[in-house]
PDB file of C-alpha atoms in Angstrom:
ATOM      1  CA  GLU A   1    -130.140-122.226 -35.430  1.00 95.00           C
ATOM      2  CA  ILE A   2    -127.749-119.298 -35.270  1.00 97.00           C
ATOM      3  CA  VAL A   3    -127.439-117.365 -38.528  1.00 98.00           C
ATOM      4  CA  LEU A   4    -124.096-115.668 -39.160  1.00 98.00           C
ATOM      5  CA  THR A   5    -123.976-112.658 -41.476  1.00 98.00           C
ATOM      6  CA  GLN A   6    -120.584-111.587 -42.800  1.00 98.00           C
ATOM      7  CA  SER A   7    -119.785-108.181 -44.217  1.00 94.00           C
ATOM      8  CA  PRO A   8    -118.715-106.935 -46.590  1.00 96.00           C
ATOM      9  CA  GLY A   9    -119.283-109.573 -49.230  1.00 97.00           C
ATOM     10  CA  THR A  10    -116.136-108.500 -51.050  1.00 97.00           C
ATOM     11  CA  LEU A  11    -113.227-106.390 -49.824  1.00 97.00           C
ATOM     12  CA  SER A  12    -110.914-104.890 -52.464  1.00 97.00           C
ATOM     13  CA  LEU A  13    -107.581-103.918 -50.971  1.00 96.00           C
ATOM     14  CA  SER A  14    -103.901-103.624 -51.883  1.00 96.00           C
ATOM     15  CA  PRO A  15    -101.031-105.586 -50.357  1.00 96.00           C
ATOM     16  CA  GLY A  16     -99.858-103.889 -47.188  1.00 96.00           C
ATOM     17  CA  GLU A  17    -103.288-102.528 -46.327  1.00 97.00           C
ATOM     18  CA  ARG A  18    -105.343-103.457 -43.282  1.00 98.00           C
ATOM     19  CA  ALA A  19    -108.399-105.714 -43.701  1.00 98.00           C
ATOM     20  CA  THR A  20    -111.321-105.694 -41.284  1.00 98.00           C
ATOM     21  CA  LEU A  21    -113.946-108.414 -41.687  1.00 98.00           C
ATOM     22  CA  SER A  22    -117.176-108.537 -39.709  1.00 98.00           C
ATOM     23  CA  CYS A  23    -119.328-111.461 -38.558  1.00 98.00           C
ATOM     24  CA  ARG A  24    -122.658-110.810 -36.843  1.00 98.00           C
ATOM     25  CA  ALA A  25    -124.705-113.546 -35.180  1.00 98.00           C
ATOM     26  CA  SER A  26    -128.511-113.693 -34.965  1.00 98.00           C
ATOM     27  CA  GLN A  27    -128.179-114.564 -31.269  1.00 97.00           C
ATOM     28  CA  SER A  28    -125.394-114.637 -28.747  1.00 97.00           C
ATOM     29  CA  VAL A  29    -122.653-117.195 -29.466  1.00 97.00           C
ATOM     30  CA  SER A  30    -122.218-119.414 -26.435  1.00 96.00           C
ATOM     31  CA  ASN A  31    -118.845-118.981 -24.702  1.00 96.00           C
ATOM     32  CA  ASN A  32    -117.714-116.899 -27.723  1.00 97.00           C
ATOM     33  CA  TYR A  33    -117.127-120.156 -29.581  1.00 97.00           C
ATOM     34  CA  LEU A  34    -116.434-118.428 -32.876  1.00 98.00           C
ATOM     35  CA  ALA A  35    -113.834-119.544 -35.407  1.00 98.00           C
ATOM     36  CA  TRP A  36    -112.435-118.041 -38.599  1.00 98.00           C
ATOM     37  CA  TYR A  37    -111.263-120.074 -41.599  1.00 98.00           C
ATOM     38  CA  GLN A  38    -109.407-119.061 -44.756  1.00 98.00           C
ATOM     39  CA  GLN A  39    -110.136-120.815 -48.039  1.00 98.00           C
ATOM     40  CA  LYS A  40    -108.173-120.409 -51.253  1.00 97.00           C
ATOM     41  CA  LEU A  41    -109.561-121.479 -54.604  1.00 94.00           C
ATOM     42  CA  GLY A  42    -109.559-125.249 -54.987  1.00 93.00           C
ATOM     43  CA  GLN A  43    -108.292-125.852 -51.451  1.00 96.00           C
ATOM     44  CA  ALA A  44    -109.771-126.968 -48.166  1.00 97.00           C
ATOM     45  CA  PRO A  45    -110.412-124.322 -45.517  1.00 97.00           C
ATOM     46  CA  ARG A  46    -107.675-123.601 -42.967  1.00 97.00           C
ATOM     47  CA  LEU A  47    -108.300-122.712 -39.339  1.00 98.00           C
ATOM     48  CA  LEU A  48    -107.051-119.232 -38.414  1.00 98.00           C
ATOM     49  CA  ILE A  49    -108.789-118.277 -35.158  1.00 98.00           C
ATOM     50  CA  TYR A  50    -110.845-120.146 -32.552  1.00 97.00           C
ATOM     51  CA  GLY A  51    -112.532-119.012 -29.372  1.00 97.00           C
ATOM     52  CA  ALA A  52    -113.002-115.619 -31.054  1.00 98.00           C
ATOM     53  CA  SER A  53    -109.413-114.506 -30.459  1.00 98.00           C
ATOM     54  CA  SER A  54    -106.990-117.443 -30.159  1.00 98.00           C
ATOM     55  CA  ARG A  55    -104.690-117.949 -33.125  1.00 98.00           C
ATOM     56  CA  ALA A  56    -104.321-121.497 -34.400  1.00 97.00           C
ATOM     57  CA  THR A  57    -100.925-123.157 -34.565  1.00 95.00           C
ATOM     58  CA  GLY A  58     -98.664-121.647 -37.194  1.00 96.00           C
ATOM     59  CA  ILE A  59    -100.900-118.678 -38.007  1.00 98.00           C
ATOM     60  CA  PRO A  60     -98.959-115.404 -38.405  1.00 97.00           C
ATOM     61  CA  ASP A  61     -99.616-112.683 -35.853  1.00 96.00           C
ATOM     62  CA  ARG A  62    -100.894-110.305 -38.536  1.00 98.00           C
ATOM     63  CA  PHE A  63    -104.181-112.236 -38.131  1.00 98.00           C
ATOM     64  CA  SER A  64    -106.198-111.318 -35.065  1.00 98.00           C
ATOM     65  CA  GLY A  65    -109.733-111.970 -33.897  1.00 98.00           C
ATOM     66  CA  SER A  66    -111.879-109.995 -31.502  1.00 98.00           C
ATOM     67  CA  GLY A  67    -115.448-109.595 -30.338  1.00 98.00           C
ATOM     68  CA  SER A  68    -118.008-111.259 -28.120  1.00 97.00           C
ATOM     69  CA  GLY A  69    -121.703-112.019 -27.931  1.00 97.00           C
ATOM     70  CA  THR A  70    -123.073-111.322 -31.393  1.00 98.00           C
ATOM     71  CA  ASP A  71    -120.357-109.183 -33.012  1.00 98.00           C
ATOM     72  CA  PHE A  72    -116.983-110.506 -34.087  1.00 98.00           C
ATOM     73  CA  THR A  73    -114.132-109.176 -36.200  1.00 98.00           C
ATOM     74  CA  LEU A  74    -111.186-110.674 -38.053  1.00 98.00           C
ATOM     75  CA  THR A  75    -108.373-108.210 -38.702  1.00 98.00           C
ATOM     76  CA  ILE A  76    -105.423-108.727 -41.022  1.00 98.00           C
ATOM     77  CA  SER A  77    -102.995-105.988 -40.063  1.00 97.00           C
ATOM     78  CA  ARG A  78    -100.982-105.852 -43.294  1.00 97.00           C
ATOM     79  CA  LEU A  79    -102.138-107.916 -46.248  1.00 97.00           C
ATOM     80  CA  GLU A  80     -99.593-110.222 -47.822  1.00 97.00           C
ATOM     81  CA  PRO A  81    -100.105-111.565 -51.375  1.00 96.00           C
ATOM     82  CA  GLU A  82    -101.008-115.004 -49.985  1.00 96.00           C
ATOM     83  CA  ASP A  83    -103.839-113.550 -47.853  1.00 97.00           C
ATOM     84  CA  PHE A  84    -106.153-112.889 -50.790  1.00 96.00           C
ATOM     85  CA  ALA A  85    -108.807-115.546 -50.299  1.00 97.00           C
ATOM     86  CA  VAL A  86    -112.298-116.154 -48.937  1.00 98.00           C
ATOM     87  CA  TYR A  87    -112.810-115.999 -45.173  1.00 98.00           C
ATOM     88  CA  TYR A  88    -115.591-117.750 -43.264  1.00 98.00           C
ATOM     89  CA  CYS A  89    -116.691-117.351 -39.686  1.00 98.00           C
ATOM     90  CA  GLN A  90    -118.252-120.302 -37.880  1.00 98.00           C
ATOM     91  CA  GLN A  91    -120.003-120.638 -34.548  1.00 98.00           C
ATOM     92  CA  TYR A  92    -119.619-123.921 -32.711  1.00 96.00           C
ATOM     93  CA  GLY A  93    -121.195-123.030 -29.388  1.00 94.00           C
ATOM     94  CA  SER A  94    -124.519-124.600 -30.248  1.00 93.00           C
ATOM     95  CA  SER A  95    -125.795-127.222 -32.630  1.00 89.00           C
ATOM     96  CA  PRO A  96    -125.991-127.057 -35.563  1.00 94.00           C
ATOM     97  CA  LYS A  97    -122.600-125.478 -36.137  1.00 95.00           C
ATOM     98  CA  THR A  98    -123.161-122.773 -38.709  1.00 97.00           C
ATOM     99  CA  PHE A  99    -120.990-120.776 -41.080  1.00 98.00           C
ATOM    100  CA  GLY A 100    -121.278-117.280 -42.443  1.00 98.00           C
ATOM    101  CA  GLN A 101    -121.591-116.876 -46.197  1.00 97.00           C
ATOM    102  CA  GLY A 102    -117.997-115.699 -46.548  1.00 98.00           C
ATOM    103  CA  THR A 103    -116.058-112.523 -47.317  1.00 98.00           C
ATOM    104  CA  LYS A 104    -113.832-112.477 -50.369  1.00 98.00           C
ATOM    105  CA  VAL A 105    -110.659-110.411 -49.974  1.00 98.00           C
ATOM    106  CA  GLU A 106    -109.469-109.504 -53.467  1.00 97.00           C
ATOM    107  CA  ILE A 107    -106.553-107.540 -54.854  1.00 94.00           C
ATOM    108  CA  LYS A 108    -107.483-103.980 -55.742  1.00 91.00           C
TER     109      LYS A 108
ATOM    110  CA  GLN B   1     -97.973-134.552 -39.014  1.00 95.00           C
ATOM    111  CA  VAL B   2    -101.739-134.727 -38.973  1.00 97.00           C
ATOM    112  CA  GLN B   3    -103.228-135.840 -42.293  1.00 98.00           C
ATOM    113  CA  LEU B   4    -106.745-136.642 -43.425  1.00 98.00           C
ATOM    114  CA  VAL B   5    -106.848-138.348 -46.817  1.00 98.00           C
ATOM    115  CA  GLN B   6    -110.217-138.747 -48.481  1.00 98.00           C
ATOM    116  CA  SER B   7    -111.433-141.126 -51.166  1.00 98.00           C
ATOM    117  CA  GLY B   8    -111.732-140.097 -54.800  1.00 97.00           C
ATOM    118  CA  ALA B   9    -114.414-138.332 -56.776  1.00 98.00           C
ATOM    119  CA  GLU B  10    -117.756-140.034 -57.355  1.00 97.00           C
ATOM    120  CA  VAL B  11    -120.511-139.700 -59.940  1.00 98.00           C
ATOM    121  CA  LYS B  12    -123.915-140.978 -58.859  1.00 98.00           C
ATOM    122  CA  LYS B  13    -127.430-141.049 -60.258  1.00 97.00           C
ATOM    123  CA  PRO B  14    -130.345-139.482 -58.385  1.00 97.00           C
ATOM    124  CA  GLY B  15    -131.690-141.860 -55.760  1.00 97.00           C
ATOM    125  CA  ALA B  16    -128.384-143.665 -55.302  1.00 98.00           C
ATOM    126  CA  SER B  17    -126.095-143.635 -52.244  1.00 98.00           C
ATOM    127  CA  VAL B  18    -122.492-142.569 -51.814  1.00 98.00           C
ATOM    128  CA  LYS B  19    -119.934-143.478 -49.167  1.00 98.00           C
ATOM    129  CA  VAL B  20    -116.916-141.221 -48.676  1.00 98.00           C
ATOM    130  CA  SER B  21    -113.939-142.298 -46.575  1.00 98.00           C
ATOM    131  CA  CYS B  22    -111.454-140.216 -44.605  1.00 98.00           C
ATOM    132  CA  LYS B  23    -108.258-141.916 -43.415  1.00 98.00           C
ATOM    133  CA  ALA B  24    -106.505-140.205 -40.526  1.00 98.00           C
ATOM    134  CA  SER B  25    -102.836-140.349 -39.601  1.00 98.00           C
ATOM    135  CA  GLY B  26    -100.370-138.523 -37.392  1.00 97.00           C
ATOM    136  CA  TYR B  27    -102.497-138.475 -34.251  1.00 97.00           C
ATOM    137  CA  THR B  28    -104.429-140.716 -31.881  1.00 97.00           C
ATOM    138  CA  PHE B  29    -107.623-141.241 -33.841  1.00 97.00           C
ATOM    139  CA  ASN B  30    -109.962-142.024 -30.942  1.00 94.00           C
ATOM    140  CA  SER B  31    -108.957-138.902 -28.999  1.00 96.00           C
ATOM    141  CA  TYR B  32    -110.896-136.658 -31.370  1.00 96.00           C
ATOM    142  CA  GLY B  33    -114.069-136.443 -33.360  1.00 97.00           C
ATOM    143  CA  ILE B  34    -114.631-136.058 -37.078  1.00 97.00           C
ATOM    144  CA  SER B  35    -117.012-133.555 -38.611  1.00 97.00           C
ATOM    145  CA  TRP B  36    -118.206-133.575 -42.204  1.00 98.00           C
ATOM    146  CA  VAL B  37    -118.741-130.340 -44.116  1.00 98.00           C
ATOM    147  CA  ARG B  38    -119.908-129.883 -47.691  1.00 98.00           C
ATOM    148  CA  GLN B  39    -119.614-127.087 -50.212  1.00 98.00           C
ATOM    149  CA  ALA B  40    -121.841-126.866 -53.270  1.00 97.00           C
ATOM    150  CA  PRO B  41    -120.211-125.386 -56.401  1.00 96.00           C
ATOM    151  CA  GLY B  42    -119.505-121.682 -55.869  1.00 93.00           C
ATOM    152  CA  GLN B  43    -121.269-121.729 -52.502  1.00 95.00           C
ATOM    153  CA  GLY B  44    -120.385-121.551 -48.816  1.00 95.00           C
ATOM    154  CA  LEU B  45    -119.735-124.221 -46.210  1.00 97.00           C
ATOM    155  CA  GLU B  46    -122.430-126.405 -44.652  1.00 97.00           C
ATOM    156  CA  TRP B  47    -121.845-128.566 -41.569  1.00 97.00           C
ATOM    157  CA  MET B  48    -123.360-132.022 -42.004  1.00 97.00           C
ATOM    158  CA  GLY B  49    -122.643-133.664 -38.689  1.00 96.00           C
ATOM    159  CA  TRP B  50    -120.133-134.985 -36.180  1.00 97.00           C
ATOM    160  CA  ILE B  51    -119.037-138.366 -34.904  1.00 97.00           C
ATOM    161  CA  SER B  52    -116.935-139.175 -31.872  1.00 96.00           C
ATOM    162  CA  ALA B  53    -114.092-141.503 -32.820  1.00 96.00           C
ATOM    163  CA  TYR B  54    -113.990-142.519 -29.140  1.00 95.00           C
ATOM    164  CA  ASN B  55    -117.498-143.891 -28.647  1.00 94.00           C
ATOM    165  CA  GLY B  56    -119.273-143.494 -32.011  1.00 95.00           C
ATOM    166  CA  ASN B  57    -121.774-140.929 -30.737  1.00 96.00           C
ATOM    167  CA  THR B  58    -123.168-138.798 -33.540  1.00 96.00           C
ATOM    168  CA  ASN B  59    -124.902-135.464 -34.028  1.00 95.00           C
ATOM    169  CA  TYR B  60    -126.370-134.870 -37.493  1.00 96.00           C
ATOM    170  CA  ALA B  61    -127.669-131.665 -39.029  1.00 96.00           C
ATOM    171  CA  GLN B  62    -131.446-131.792 -38.889  1.00 95.00           C
ATOM    172  CA  LYS B  63    -131.908-131.221 -42.617  1.00 94.00           C
ATOM    173  CA  LEU B  64    -129.961-134.419 -43.363  1.00 96.00           C
ATOM    174  CA  GLN B  65    -131.488-136.599 -40.625  1.00 91.00           C
ATOM    175  CA  GLY B  66    -132.588-139.907 -42.079  1.00 93.00           C
ATOM    176  CA  ARG B  67    -130.336-139.640 -45.142  1.00 97.00           C
ATOM    177  CA  VAL B  68    -126.866-139.436 -43.594  1.00 98.00           C
ATOM    178  CA  SER B  69    -124.879-141.894 -41.497  1.00 98.00           C
ATOM    179  CA  MET B  70    -121.399-141.398 -40.078  1.00 98.00           C
ATOM    180  CA  THR B  71    -119.244-144.225 -38.809  1.00 98.00           C
ATOM    181  CA  THR B  72    -115.654-144.856 -37.819  1.00 97.00           C
ATOM    182  CA  ASP B  73    -113.306-147.835 -37.932  1.00 97.00           C
ATOM    183  CA  THR B  74    -110.758-147.358 -35.185  1.00 96.00           C
ATOM    184  CA  SER B  75    -108.699-150.332 -36.384  1.00 97.00           C
ATOM    185  CA  THR B  76    -107.838-148.423 -39.569  1.00 97.00           C
ATOM    186  CA  SER B  77    -108.288-144.844 -38.250  1.00 98.00           C
ATOM    187  CA  THR B  78    -110.871-144.223 -40.939  1.00 98.00           C
ATOM    188  CA  ALA B  79    -114.124-142.289 -40.831  1.00 98.00           C
ATOM    189  CA  TYR B  80    -116.977-142.787 -43.275  1.00 98.00           C
ATOM    190  CA  MET B  81    -119.893-140.639 -44.383  1.00 98.00           C
ATOM    191  CA  ASP B  82    -122.814-142.333 -46.116  1.00 98.00           C
ATOM    192  CA  LEU B  83    -125.447-140.199 -47.878  1.00 98.00           C
ATOM    193  CA  ARG B  84    -128.574-141.882 -49.291  1.00 98.00           C
ATOM    194  CA  SER B  85    -131.358-140.921 -51.700  1.00 97.00           C
ATOM    195  CA  LEU B  86    -129.063-138.523 -53.526  1.00 98.00           C
ATOM    196  CA  ARG B  87    -130.517-135.492 -55.304  1.00 97.00           C
ATOM    197  CA  SER B  88    -128.960-133.045 -57.731  1.00 96.00           C
ATOM    198  CA  ASP B  89    -128.568-130.471 -54.950  1.00 96.00           C
ATOM    199  CA  ASP B  90    -126.297-132.905 -53.087  1.00 98.00           C
ATOM    200  CA  THR B  91    -123.655-132.192 -55.732  1.00 98.00           C
ATOM    201  CA  ALA B  92    -120.792-130.733 -53.721  1.00 98.00           C
ATOM    202  CA  VAL B  93    -117.272-131.152 -52.438  1.00 98.00           C
ATOM    203  CA  TYR B  94    -117.437-133.120 -49.200  1.00 98.00           C
ATOM    204  CA  TYR B  95    -114.768-132.499 -46.550  1.00 98.00           C
ATOM    205  CA  CYS B  96    -113.903-134.350 -43.390  1.00 98.00           C
ATOM    206  CA  ALA B  97    -112.294-132.337 -40.611  1.00 98.00           C
ATOM    207  CA  ARG B  98    -110.678-133.285 -37.328  1.00 97.00           C
ATOM    208  CA  ASP B  99    -113.020-132.065 -34.632  1.00 96.00           C
ATOM    209  CA  LEU B 100    -111.601-131.297 -31.203  1.00 94.00           C
ATOM    210  CA  GLY B 101    -114.788-132.584 -29.622  1.00 89.00           C
ATOM    211  CA  VAL B 102    -114.511-136.215 -28.546  1.00 89.00           C
ATOM    212  CA  TYR B 103    -117.416-136.257 -26.029  1.00 89.00           C
ATOM    213  CA  THR B 104    -119.414-133.378 -27.510  1.00 86.00           C
ATOM    214  CA  SER B 105    -119.885-131.741 -30.872  1.00 83.00           C
ATOM    215  CA  ILE B 106    -119.412-128.297 -29.267  1.00 86.00           C
ATOM    216  CA  SER B 107    -115.949-127.817 -30.730  1.00 90.00           C
ATOM    217  CA  HIS B 108    -114.100-126.469 -33.734  1.00 93.00           C
ATOM    218  CA  PHE B 109    -112.053-128.134 -36.485  1.00 94.00           C
ATOM    219  CA  ASP B 110    -108.295-127.849 -36.812  1.00 95.00           C
ATOM    220  CA  TYR B 111    -107.334-130.041 -39.786  1.00 97.00           C
ATOM    221  CA  TRP B 112    -109.243-130.779 -42.965  1.00 98.00           C
ATOM    222  CA  GLY B 113    -109.149-133.447 -45.638  1.00 98.00           C
ATOM    223  CA  GLN B 114    -108.521-132.493 -49.254  1.00 98.00           C
ATOM    224  CA  GLY B 115    -112.179-132.861 -50.211  1.00 98.00           C
ATOM    225  CA  THR B 116    -114.136-135.326 -52.353  1.00 98.00           C
ATOM    226  CA  LEU B 117    -116.287-134.143 -55.252  1.00 98.00           C
ATOM    227  CA  VAL B 118    -119.607-135.947 -55.442  1.00 98.00           C
ATOM    228  CA  THR B 119    -121.601-135.260 -58.585  1.00 98.00           C
ATOM    229  CA  VAL B 120    -125.243-136.307 -58.754  1.00 98.00           C
ATOM    230  CA  SER B 121    -126.514-136.400 -62.308  1.00 96.00           C
ATOM    231  CA  SER B 122    -128.773-138.522 -64.431  1.00 94.00           C
TER     232      SER B 122
END
C-alpha cells in the first residue's frame, strides 16, 4: 500500500500568513489522484482539493493544491481564523486508499 | 442539498458486532458509492472499504477482511457497515462518505456523514 507522509506535523502561524503543507508518497500516485481534507475538532472532514489541484465546490480560492508523482503541496495563501484545523492528504489512485497522518495548523 | 445522516453512538462488549447506518438524501443514491472511514480517538483517518450503491460491489481494506460487511438498501437510500468480533482497538468514530466511484473504488469522497462513535469496552 502507498504510505503518505505529511510534514510538518504542526504549523504555527498567524492569521494572514501563508501556509505550505507537504504530502510525500512512498510510490507514485496513479493519475495524481490525491485529495486534501480539512478537519476541525469534533467535525467530519471536508473535501478541499481533489486530483491534486482541483478545488471542490464552495472552497475559497485561497486554498490551492499542486504537485505530481510522489510530492504534493497544499497552500493556503492567507490564513483566515476559520482555517486553523487539521489537514489530511489522501491518495485514491490505488487500493487501499490511504491517508497521511495529518498536519495541524495552529494559531501562533 | 446532499446529506448523510448516521445512526447514534453505540457501546459494545469485546466479541460483539455493531451495525452502523448511513441514510443519504439530496442526490440519486445509486449513482454513487459509499466509503466508510474510521478515526480512533486522537488519531488519523483509516479507510475501511467501499460499496457501489449501483450494483453492491465491494472493496474492503485487507486488515478488516472477514470482519467487515458493507451493504446498501436502495429502497431507503441507506448504507450499512457491519463490524464483527469487536476488539478494544475498534473504538473509534465511524464515518460514511459519498464516494464518486460507482463502478470502481478509485475515487475520492465529497460529502461525509456526521460520524458515529462506537465504544468497545468490557
